[in-house]
mmCIF file of C-alpha atoms in Angstrom:
data_model
loop_
_atom_site.group_PDB
_atom_site.id
_atom_site.type_symbol
_atom_site.label_atom_id
_atom_site.label_comp_id
_atom_site.label_asym_id
_atom_site.label_seq_id
_atom_site.Cartn_x
_atom_site.Cartn_y
_atom_site.Cartn_z
ATOM 1 C CA MET A 1 72.653 115.229 161.126
ATOM 2 C CA SER A 2 70.132 116.669 163.574
ATOM 3 C CA GLN A 3 70.120 119.983 161.673
ATOM 4 C CA LEU A 4 68.905 118.372 158.514
ATOM 5 C CA PRO A 5 65.274 118.418 157.474
ATOM 6 C CA ALA A 6 63.351 115.237 158.102
ATOM 7 C CA PRO A 7 64.531 112.703 155.531
ATOM 8 C CA VAL A 8 62.189 111.507 152.861
ATOM 9 C CA SER A 9 61.183 107.939 153.590
ATOM 10 C CA LEU A 10 63.414 105.499 151.761
ATOM 11 C CA PRO A 11 62.070 101.966 152.044
ATOM 12 C CA ILE A 12 64.240 98.882 152.046
ATOM 13 C CA ILE A 13 63.339 96.989 148.896
ATOM 14 C CA THR A 14 63.627 93.216 148.754
ATOM 15 C CA PRO A 15 65.121 91.419 145.743
ATOM 16 C CA GLU A 16 61.662 90.130 144.850
ATOM 17 C CA GLU A 17 60.337 93.645 144.783
ATOM 18 C CA VAL A 18 63.293 94.763 142.705
ATOM 19 C CA SER A 19 62.493 92.122 140.143
ATOM 20 C CA ARG A 20 58.826 93.049 140.106
ATOM 21 C CA GLU A 21 59.568 96.712 139.836
ATOM 22 C CA ALA A 22 62.207 96.376 137.125
ATOM 23 C CA ALA A 23 61.812 99.041 134.448
ATOM 24 C CA PRO A 24 58.891 100.808 136.129
ATOM 25 C CA ARG A 25 57.144 103.497 134.122
ATOM 26 C CA LEU A 26 59.157 106.697 133.912
ATOM 27 C CA PRO A 27 57.751 109.351 136.268
ATOM 28 C CA ARG A 28 56.791 112.687 134.809
ATOM 29 C CA TRP A 29 59.754 114.539 136.320
ATOM 30 C CA LEU A 30 62.101 112.454 134.181
ATOM 31 C CA LYS A 31 60.535 113.440 130.892
ATOM 32 C CA ARG A 32 62.243 116.037 128.717
ATOM 33 C CA ASN A 33 60.676 118.809 126.709
ATOM 34 C CA VAL A 34 60.577 118.384 122.960
ATOM 35 C CA PRO A 35 63.572 120.355 121.630
ATOM 36 C CA LYS A 36 62.842 123.471 119.625
ATOM 37 C CA GLY A 37 64.762 123.680 116.361
ATOM 38 C CA ASN A 38 67.850 121.704 115.431
ATOM 39 C CA SER A 39 70.714 123.792 116.770
ATOM 40 C CA ASN A 40 72.273 120.641 118.200
ATOM 41 C CA HIS A 41 73.172 119.505 114.679
ATOM 42 C CA PHE A 42 76.119 121.903 114.624
ATOM 43 C CA THR A 43 77.756 120.039 117.496
ATOM 44 C CA ALA A 44 76.878 116.604 116.152
ATOM 45 C CA ASN A 45 78.211 117.458 112.682
ATOM 46 C CA LEU A 46 81.445 118.882 114.078
ATOM 47 C CA LEU A 47 82.046 115.773 116.163
ATOM 48 C CA GLU A 48 81.487 113.596 113.125
ATOM 49 C CA GLU A 49 83.765 115.708 110.935
ATOM 50 C CA LEU A 50 86.598 115.537 113.465
ATOM 51 C CA ARG A 51 85.992 111.843 114.257
ATOM 52 C CA LEU A 52 85.519 112.504 117.942
ATOM 53 C CA GLU A 53 83.563 110.472 120.429
ATOM 54 C CA THR A 54 81.435 111.820 123.252
ATOM 55 C CA VAL A 55 80.256 110.051 126.342
ATOM 56 C CA CYS A 56 76.983 111.840 125.677
ATOM 57 C CA ASP A 57 76.260 109.632 122.662
ATOM 58 C CA ASN A 58 78.009 106.470 123.759
ATOM 59 C CA ALA A 59 76.390 106.390 127.184
ATOM 60 C CA LYS A 60 73.034 107.604 125.805
ATOM 61 C CA CYS A 61 72.981 110.564 128.158
ATOM 62 C CA PRO A 62 69.466 112.004 128.533
ATOM 63 C CA ASN A 63 70.883 115.546 128.568
ATOM 64 C CA ARG A 64 72.626 115.469 125.231
ATOM 65 C CA MET A 65 69.858 117.321 123.381
ATOM 66 C CA GLU A 66 70.282 120.210 125.812
ATOM 67 C CA CYS A 67 74.090 120.126 125.864
ATOM 68 C CA TYR A 68 74.534 119.810 122.105
ATOM 69 C CA SER A 69 72.124 122.674 121.516
ATOM 70 C CA GLN A 70 74.316 124.779 123.821
ATOM 71 C CA LYS A 71 77.369 123.715 121.810
ATOM 72 C CA THR A 72 78.888 121.657 124.561
ATOM 73 C CA ALA A 73 79.794 118.001 124.934
ATOM 74 C CA THR A 74 81.915 115.725 127.074
ATOM 75 C CA PHE A 75 84.635 114.342 124.863
ATOM 76 C CA MET A 76 85.478 110.666 125.248
ATOM 77 C CA ILE A 77 89.045 109.810 124.273
ATOM 78 C CA LEU A 78 90.904 106.534 123.726
ATOM 79 C CA GLY A 79 88.221 105.051 121.491
ATOM 80 C CA ASN A 80 84.644 103.983 122.037
ATOM 81 C CA VAL A 81 85.198 100.460 123.362
ATOM 82 C CA CYS A 82 85.742 99.854 127.062
ATOM 83 C CA THR A 83 87.624 97.063 128.833
ATOM 84 C CA ARG A 84 85.197 96.764 131.755
ATOM 85 C CA PRO A 85 81.648 95.427 131.669
ATOM 86 C CA CYS A 86 80.009 97.792 134.158
ATOM 87 C CA GLY A 87 76.358 96.834 134.583
ATOM 88 C CA PHE A 88 75.031 100.386 134.366
ATOM 89 C CA CYS A 89 76.923 101.708 131.368
ATOM 90 C CA ALA A 90 75.908 101.717 127.708
ATOM 91 C CA VAL A 91 79.420 102.218 126.324
ATOM 92 C CA ALA A 92 80.443 99.248 124.160
ATOM 93 C CA LYS A 93 82.709 96.593 125.683
ATOM 94 C CA GLY A 94 85.173 94.339 123.930
ATOM 95 C CA LYS A 95 88.250 94.635 121.746
ATOM 96 C CA THR A 96 89.719 98.086 122.128
ATOM 97 C CA GLN A 97 91.036 100.344 119.395
ATOM 98 C CA GLN A 98 94.513 101.634 118.731
ATOM 99 C CA VAL A 99 95.248 104.957 120.412
ATOM 100 C CA GLU A 100 95.087 107.733 117.792
ATOM 101 C CA LEU A 101 98.023 110.043 118.245
ATOM 102 C CA ASP A 102 96.308 112.956 116.478
ATOM 103 C CA GLU A 103 93.283 112.816 118.780
ATOM 104 C CA PRO A 104 94.599 115.580 121.084
ATOM 105 C CA ASP A 105 94.829 117.965 118.104
ATOM 106 C CA ARG A 106 91.350 117.073 116.870
ATOM 107 C CA LEU A 107 90.004 117.546 120.383
ATOM 108 C CA ALA A 108 91.624 120.962 120.608
ATOM 109 C CA GLU A 109 90.209 121.880 117.199
ATOM 110 C CA ALA A 110 86.682 120.937 118.255
ATOM 111 C CA SER A 111 87.011 122.835 121.523
ATOM 112 C CA ALA A 112 88.135 125.932 119.634
ATOM 113 C CA ARG A 113 85.364 125.744 117.033
ATOM 114 C CA LEU A 114 82.721 125.212 119.713
ATOM 115 C CA GLY A 115 84.111 128.191 121.612
ATOM 116 C CA LEU A 116 84.320 126.239 124.844
ATOM 117 C CA ALA A 117 85.598 127.936 127.989
ATOM 118 C CA HIS A 118 85.447 124.723 130.011
ATOM 119 C CA VAL A 119 86.311 121.431 128.345
ATOM 120 C CA VAL A 120 85.455 118.085 129.897
ATOM 121 C CA ILE A 121 87.542 115.110 128.823
ATOM 122 C CA THR A 122 86.686 111.575 129.813
ATOM 123 C CA SER A 123 87.658 108.188 128.406
ATOM 124 C CA VAL A 124 86.726 104.585 128.166
ATOM 125 C CA THR A 125 88.567 102.416 130.674
ATOM 126 C CA ARG A 126 91.735 101.081 129.052
ATOM 127 C CA ASP A 127 93.082 98.390 131.348
ATOM 128 C CA ASP A 128 94.880 96.983 128.281
ATOM 129 C CA LEU A 129 97.297 99.936 128.124
ATOM 130 C CA ASP A 130 100.412 99.961 130.297
ATOM 131 C CA ASP A 131 99.523 103.333 131.784
ATOM 132 C CA GLY A 132 95.746 102.968 131.500
ATOM 133 C CA GLY A 133 95.743 105.863 129.032
ATOM 134 C CA ALA A 134 97.242 108.443 131.410
ATOM 135 C CA GLU A 135 99.773 109.758 128.885
ATOM 136 C CA HIS A 136 97.008 110.326 126.335
ATOM 137 C CA PHE A 137 94.990 112.242 128.918
ATOM 138 C CA TYR A 138 98.096 114.373 129.564
ATOM 139 C CA ARG A 139 98.525 115.169 125.865
ATOM 140 C CA CYS A 140 94.844 115.984 125.400
ATOM 141 C CA VAL A 141 94.754 118.408 128.326
ATOM 142 C CA LEU A 142 97.850 120.221 127.091
ATOM 143 C CA ALA A 143 96.614 120.403 123.495
ATOM 144 C CA VAL A 144 93.249 121.857 124.501
ATOM 145 C CA ARG A 145 94.768 124.378 126.866
ATOM 146 C CA GLU A 146 97.393 125.523 124.384
ATOM 147 C CA ARG A 147 94.872 125.946 121.579
ATOM 148 C CA THR A 148 91.962 127.465 123.517
ATOM 149 C CA GLY A 149 93.082 128.630 126.952
ATOM 150 C CA ALA A 150 90.005 126.875 128.293
ATOM 151 C CA ALA A 151 89.737 125.371 131.748
ATOM 152 C CA VAL A 152 89.962 121.599 131.538
ATOM 153 C CA GLU A 153 88.134 119.015 133.606
ATOM 154 C CA VAL A 154 89.214 115.384 133.384
ATOM 155 C CA LEU A 155 86.910 112.538 134.311
ATOM 156 C CA THR A 156 89.149 109.517 134.547
ATOM 157 C CA PRO A 157 88.867 105.805 135.197
ATOM 158 C CA ASP A 158 90.775 104.391 138.165
ATOM 159 C CA PHE A 159 93.719 103.323 135.948
ATOM 160 C CA LEU A 160 93.626 100.017 137.828
ATOM 161 C CA GLY A 161 96.086 101.521 140.270
ATOM 162 C CA LYS A 162 98.882 101.495 137.666
ATOM 163 C CA PRO A 163 101.994 103.213 139.046
ATOM 164 C CA GLY A 164 102.503 106.755 137.835
ATOM 165 C CA ALA A 165 99.159 107.074 136.055
ATOM 166 C CA ILE A 166 97.506 109.544 138.424
ATOM 167 C CA GLU A 167 100.741 111.483 138.689
ATOM 168 C CA ARG A 168 100.929 111.852 134.901
ATOM 169 C CA VAL A 169 97.387 113.224 134.592
ATOM 170 C CA VAL A 170 97.907 115.562 137.542
ATOM 171 C CA ALA A 171 101.072 116.851 135.832
ATOM 172 C CA SER A 172 98.860 118.292 133.077
ATOM 173 C CA ARG A 173 97.283 120.454 135.802
ATOM 174 C CA PRO A 174 93.603 120.154 134.951
ATOM 175 C CA GLU A 175 91.414 122.628 136.798
ATOM 176 C CA VAL A 176 89.130 119.797 137.930
ATOM 177 C CA PHE A 177 89.979 116.127 138.442
ATOM 178 C CA ASN A 178 86.805 114.050 138.493
ATOM 179 C CA HIS A 179 86.596 110.378 139.307
ATOM 180 C CA ASN A 180 83.156 108.948 139.860
ATOM 181 C CA THR A 181 82.269 106.812 142.847
ATOM 182 C CA GLU A 182 79.051 105.807 141.054
ATOM 183 C CA THR A 183 77.477 103.907 143.980
ATOM 184 C CA VAL A 184 77.793 102.880 147.604
ATOM 185 C CA PRO A 185 80.357 100.250 148.741
ATOM 186 C CA ARG A 186 77.783 97.465 149.210
ATOM 187 C CA LEU A 187 76.791 97.656 145.532
ATOM 188 C CA TYR A 188 80.235 98.421 144.121
ATOM 189 C CA ARG A 189 81.118 95.080 142.565
ATOM 190 C CA GLU A 190 77.611 94.518 141.219
ATOM 191 C CA VAL A 191 77.455 97.933 139.594
ATOM 192 C CA ARG A 192 81.056 98.570 138.570
ATOM 193 C CA GLY A 193 82.353 95.044 138.002
ATOM 194 C CA ARG A 194 84.871 92.877 139.798
ATOM 195 C CA LYS A 195 87.939 94.912 138.836
ATOM 196 C CA SER A 196 86.672 98.032 140.578
ATOM 197 C CA ASP A 197 87.395 98.744 144.215
ATOM 198 C CA TYR A 198 85.713 101.381 146.369
ATOM 199 C CA ARG A 199 88.880 101.910 148.413
ATOM 200 C CA TRP A 200 90.878 102.647 145.280
ATOM 201 C CA THR A 201 88.344 105.272 144.214
ATOM 202 C CA LEU A 202 88.857 107.068 147.502
ATOM 203 C CA GLU A 203 92.619 106.621 147.294
ATOM 204 C CA LEU A 204 92.697 108.126 143.799
ATOM 205 C CA LEU A 205 90.868 111.264 144.947
ATOM 206 C CA ARG A 206 93.057 111.546 148.028
ATOM 207 C CA ARG A 207 96.214 111.149 145.972
ATOM 208 C CA VAL A 208 95.226 113.880 143.488
ATOM 209 C CA LYS A 209 94.703 116.311 146.348
ATOM 210 C CA GLU A 210 97.993 115.278 147.890
ATOM 211 C CA LEU A 211 99.876 115.820 144.631
ATOM 212 C CA ASP A 212 98.313 119.200 143.855
ATOM 213 C CA PRO A 213 95.956 120.785 146.391
ATOM 214 C CA THR A 214 95.045 123.530 143.890
ATOM 215 C CA ILE A 215 93.218 121.046 141.661
ATOM 216 C CA LYS A 216 89.542 120.716 142.535
ATOM 217 C CA THR A 217 88.529 117.094 142.999
ATOM 218 C CA LYS A 218 85.078 115.936 142.071
ATOM 219 C CA SER A 219 83.011 112.773 142.274
ATOM 220 C CA GLY A 220 79.498 111.609 141.618
ATOM 221 C CA LEU A 221 76.962 108.954 142.452
ATOM 222 C CA MET A 222 74.046 107.522 140.540
ATOM 223 C CA LEU A 223 71.036 106.947 142.772
ATOM 224 C CA GLY A 224 68.192 104.506 142.345
ATOM 225 C CA LEU A 225 70.272 101.331 142.200
ATOM 226 C CA GLY A 226 69.069 100.016 145.567
ATOM 227 C CA GLU A 227 71.278 102.027 147.898
ATOM 228 C CA LEU A 228 69.986 103.142 151.279
ATOM 229 C CA ARG A 229 69.986 106.733 152.462
ATOM 230 C CA ASP A 230 72.455 106.108 155.268
ATOM 231 C CA GLU A 231 74.775 104.321 152.845
ATOM 232 C CA VAL A 232 74.723 107.387 150.606
ATOM 233 C CA LEU A 233 75.486 109.711 153.510
ATOM 234 C CA ASP A 234 78.328 107.444 154.681
ATOM 235 C CA THR A 235 79.792 107.495 151.170
ATOM 236 C CA LEU A 236 79.595 111.285 151.035
ATOM 237 C CA ALA A 237 81.381 111.439 154.384
ATOM 238 C CA ASP A 238 84.130 109.207 152.961
ATOM 239 C CA LEU A 239 84.479 111.560 149.991
ATOM 240 C CA ARG A 240 84.798 114.554 152.271
ATOM 241 C CA ASP A 241 87.420 112.693 154.310
ATOM 242 C CA VAL A 242 89.636 112.514 151.214
ATOM 243 C CA GLY A 243 89.064 116.207 150.485
ATOM 244 C CA CYS A 244 86.620 115.905 147.583
ATOM 245 C CA ASP A 245 85.414 119.421 146.671
ATOM 246 C CA LEU A 246 82.620 118.948 144.136
ATOM 247 C CA LEU A 247 79.771 116.446 144.092
ATOM 248 C CA THR A 248 77.132 115.324 141.635
ATOM 249 C CA LEU A 249 74.104 113.198 142.490
ATOM 250 C CA GLY A 250 71.784 112.023 139.720
ATOM 251 C CA GLN A 251 69.153 109.422 138.915
ATOM 252 C CA TYR A 252 70.335 106.170 137.333
ATOM 253 C CA LEU A 253 68.441 105.412 134.133
ATOM 254 C CA GLN A 254 68.582 101.964 132.575
ATOM 255 C CA PRO A 255 70.123 102.336 129.097
ATOM 256 C CA SER A 256 68.615 99.073 127.816
ATOM 257 C CA PRO A 257 66.851 95.984 129.193
ATOM 258 C CA GLU A 258 70.256 94.253 129.339
ATOM 259 C CA HIS A 259 71.561 96.713 131.925
ATOM 260 C CA LEU A 260 70.950 96.857 135.667
ATOM 261 C CA PRO A 261 67.330 97.677 136.449
ATOM 262 C CA VAL A 262 66.260 100.886 138.132
ATOM 263 C CA VAL A 263 65.237 99.987 141.671
ATOM 264 C CA ARG A 264 63.687 103.337 142.465
ATOM 265 C CA TYR A 265 63.073 106.744 140.916
ATOM 266 C CA LEU A 266 63.917 109.339 143.557
ATOM 267 C CA PRO A 267 61.614 112.361 143.493
ATOM 268 C CA PRO A 268 63.224 115.800 143.006
ATOM 269 C CA GLU A 269 62.643 116.790 146.633
ATOM 270 C CA GLU A 270 64.725 113.824 147.796
ATOM 271 C CA PHE A 271 67.586 115.006 145.585
ATOM 272 C CA ASP A 272 67.172 118.465 147.122
ATOM 273 C CA GLU A 273 67.401 117.014 150.607
ATOM 274 C CA LEU A 274 70.522 114.978 149.838
ATOM 275 C CA GLY A 275 72.082 117.995 148.144
ATOM 276 C CA LEU A 276 71.482 120.070 151.244
ATOM 277 C CA ALA A 277 72.993 117.375 153.432
ATOM 278 C CA ALA A 278 76.057 117.251 151.170
ATOM 279 C CA ARG A 279 76.563 121.024 151.342
ATOM 280 C CA ARG A 280 76.405 120.861 155.111
ATOM 281 C CA MET A 281 79.084 118.200 155.039
ATOM 282 C CA GLY A 282 81.392 120.712 153.412
ATOM 283 C CA PHE A 283 81.342 120.090 149.666
ATOM 284 C CA ALA A 284 82.122 123.398 147.954
ATOM 285 C CA GLN A 285 79.621 122.767 145.153
ATOM 286 C CA VAL A 286 76.873 120.203 144.857
ATOM 287 C CA ALA A 287 74.626 119.420 141.915
ATOM 288 C CA SER A 288 71.826 117.099 142.937
ATOM 289 C CA GLY A 289 68.808 116.328 140.783
ATOM 290 C CA PRO A 290 67.236 113.660 138.623
ATOM 291 C CA PHE A 291 69.017 114.756 135.439
ATOM 292 C CA VAL A 292 72.363 115.646 136.983
ATOM 293 C CA ARG A 293 75.274 113.785 135.419
ATOM 294 C CA SER A 294 78.956 114.003 136.285
ATOM 295 C CA SER A 295 79.699 116.718 133.752
ATOM 296 C CA TYR A 296 76.284 118.371 133.570
ATOM 297 C CA HIS A 297 76.767 122.153 133.827
ATOM 298 C CA ALA A 298 80.386 121.398 134.713
ATOM 299 C CA ARG A 299 81.599 124.913 133.998
ATOM 300 C CA GLU A 300 79.148 126.490 136.435
ATOM 301 C CA MET A 301 80.140 124.008 139.138
ATOM 302 C CA ALA A 302 83.851 124.584 138.669
ATOM 303 C CA GLU A 303 83.489 128.354 138.879
ATOM 304 C CA MET B 1 41.001 122.320 109.980
ATOM 305 C CA ARG B 2 43.245 119.269 110.397
ATOM 306 C CA HIS B 3 46.479 119.564 112.370
ATOM 307 C CA ASN B 4 49.008 116.759 112.022
ATOM 308 C CA LEU B 5 50.861 115.403 115.013
ATOM 309 C CA VAL B 6 54.371 114.846 113.620
ATOM 310 C CA VAL B 7 57.246 112.883 115.177
ATOM 311 C CA PRO B 8 59.897 115.494 116.030
ATOM 312 C CA ASP B 9 63.650 115.180 115.671
ATOM 313 C CA LEU B 10 64.758 114.640 119.256
ATOM 314 C CA GLY B 11 68.298 115.592 118.341
ATOM 315 C CA LEU B 12 69.687 112.189 119.276
ATOM 316 C CA GLY B 13 71.072 111.257 115.903
ATOM 317 C CA SER B 14 68.476 108.490 115.632
ATOM 318 C CA ARG B 15 65.886 108.700 112.865
ATOM 319 C CA HIS B 16 63.409 106.576 114.782
ATOM 320 C CA VAL B 17 61.604 106.752 118.115
ATOM 321 C CA THR B 18 59.222 104.380 119.880
ATOM 322 C CA LEU B 19 55.627 105.279 120.642
ATOM 323 C CA SER B 20 55.409 104.307 124.322
ATOM 324 C CA LEU B 21 51.895 105.338 125.253
ATOM 325 C CA TRP B 22 48.902 107.285 123.980
ATOM 326 C CA LEU B 23 47.936 109.678 126.768
ATOM 327 C CA VAL B 24 44.458 110.562 125.453
ATOM 328 C CA GLU B 25 41.670 108.511 123.929
ATOM 329 C CA LEU B 26 40.634 108.822 120.325
ATOM 330 C CA GLY B 27 37.765 111.304 120.038
ATOM 331 C CA ALA B 28 38.810 113.299 123.114
ATOM 332 C CA GLU B 29 38.666 117.097 123.156
ATOM 333 C CA VAL B 30 42.145 118.514 123.642
ATOM 334 C CA THR B 31 43.639 121.944 124.218
ATOM 335 C CA GLU B 32 46.738 123.121 122.378
ATOM 336 C CA GLY B 33 49.747 122.024 124.435
ATOM 337 C CA ASP B 34 48.016 119.102 126.151
ATOM 338 C CA ARG B 35 50.252 116.031 126.278
ATOM 339 C CA LEU B 36 48.958 113.573 123.695
ATOM 340 C CA VAL B 37 51.530 110.838 123.343
ATOM 341 C CA GLU B 38 54.718 109.614 125.023
ATOM 342 C CA LEU B 39 57.710 108.923 122.776
ATOM 343 C CA SER B 40 61.032 107.400 123.758
ATOM 344 C CA ALA B 41 64.444 106.898 122.202
ATOM 345 C CA ASP B 42 67.546 105.661 124.010
ATOM 346 C CA SER B 43 67.319 107.107 127.523
ATOM 347 C CA VAL B 44 65.152 110.049 126.546
ATOM 348 C CA THR B 45 61.388 110.215 126.986
ATOM 349 C CA VAL B 46 59.222 113.119 125.845
ATOM 350 C CA ASP B 47 55.511 113.883 125.775
ATOM 351 C CA LEU B 48 54.382 115.327 122.471
ATOM 352 C CA PRO B 49 51.891 118.187 122.886
ATOM 353 C CA ALA B 50 48.713 118.752 120.918
ATOM 354 C CA PRO B 51 49.452 121.050 117.937
ATOM 355 C CA ALA B 52 46.064 122.806 118.285
ATOM 356 C CA SER B 53 42.856 122.805 120.284
ATOM 357 C CA GLY B 54 40.130 120.550 118.949
ATOM 358 C CA ARG B 55 39.193 116.880 118.753
ATOM 359 C CA PHE B 56 41.740 114.088 118.514
ATOM 360 C CA VAL B 57 40.275 112.330 115.456
ATOM 361 C CA GLU B 58 42.952 109.986 114.107
ATOM 362 C CA SER B 59 45.750 107.891 115.552
ATOM 363 C CA LEU B 60 48.085 106.437 112.929
ATOM 364 C CA ALA B 61 50.484 104.419 115.101
ATOM 365 C CA VAL B 62 50.149 101.976 117.953
ATOM 366 C CA GLU B 63 51.957 101.608 121.270
ATOM 367 C CA ASP B 64 55.421 100.000 121.078
ATOM 368 C CA GLU B 65 55.604 100.794 117.353
ATOM 369 C CA GLU B 66 58.883 102.193 116.049
ATOM 370 C CA ILE B 67 58.200 105.284 114.011
ATOM 371 C CA ALA B 68 60.309 107.563 111.855
ATOM 372 C CA VAL B 69 61.107 111.198 112.496
ATOM 373 C CA GLY B 70 58.724 113.276 110.368
ATOM 374 C CA GLN B 71 56.000 110.610 110.326
ATOM 375 C CA VAL B 72 52.443 111.720 111.075
ATOM 376 C CA LEU B 73 51.251 110.044 114.271
ATOM 377 C CA GLY B 74 47.790 111.451 114.572
ATOM 378 C CA VAL B 75 45.429 114.268 113.685
ATOM 379 C CA VAL B 76 43.675 116.935 115.750
ATOM 380 C CA GLU B 77 40.723 118.628 114.046
ATOM 381 C CA SER B 78 39.823 122.164 115.064
ATOM 382 C CA ASP B 79 36.696 124.190 114.286
ATOM 383 C CA ASP B 80 38.468 127.000 112.375
#
């Protein structure tokens, strides 16, 4: 750590201060430019025509204007209702939908018509399914690859540790296997809910690497939820210990007043510093910045 | 000449945005491109720039008001 630049001061914030500072005014670096033209409508219309969901829309991603205008999106399979009430996430929770067996074909069709060379597939968490949705992931990866020849990145839930689930997704041989850590261990239950377990996140990433070392593993954290700098660095060290190759660090933004408040907006230079620290820890690629999300510029990272 | 400040389509699928904050006072002299008003929708926040140089002469919406894409928010009057 002694080779790193002096860390940006990161104060410990008390619960009272968190409450007082809830939903502070958005700093200028988190504002987007007004989009020019409406080229993003092509992507939005195609998704509607093919009845496909994206995490971009469902999670209210702040980058979706940019991504849609570049004819890219992160497809969200297995419906748009999630079985876990994570405090940070805007995806709807409640009664899940029936798995649509033609979804892999529609996903492949969209990927082909968008001309994608790198397709990112994520899903809602489906703890209600026997395999957590692993078989559907498998079918989607194969359908996209067969139709387009594109590289495929999966961003999966933890499958609740269901036997055989990770193995089934790995059998589809995605180029990148992403599973987000989201936050540091101290905040895990508060942020991700009581069913989520930090140790299982690490175990999932380790297991993927063990099953197929040629698959790049990837993870990401949202910052600004009250974590301390040393906690972040310890978490990154844990990820490196399980062989994680790619890392994303981005600013948490509160999707609505009902979600967890933002404790702090990290300035861009602090993201730069953490990104540098992560590279020195051995991550092959690191994307660190206020607007970075787990699949933001995913193709460039994977290459 | 009057230049309308129009709510842009932010490409989010929503036909409405919220006026978060006026960034200049009514009657102020502005330069084309100056940030006049902050708009937000979902997790996206943008500053809308002045459409021309001149005086900011009319504001047609208030802070926290939900406004439709295409609606005129204000007017900048230039000398030409």
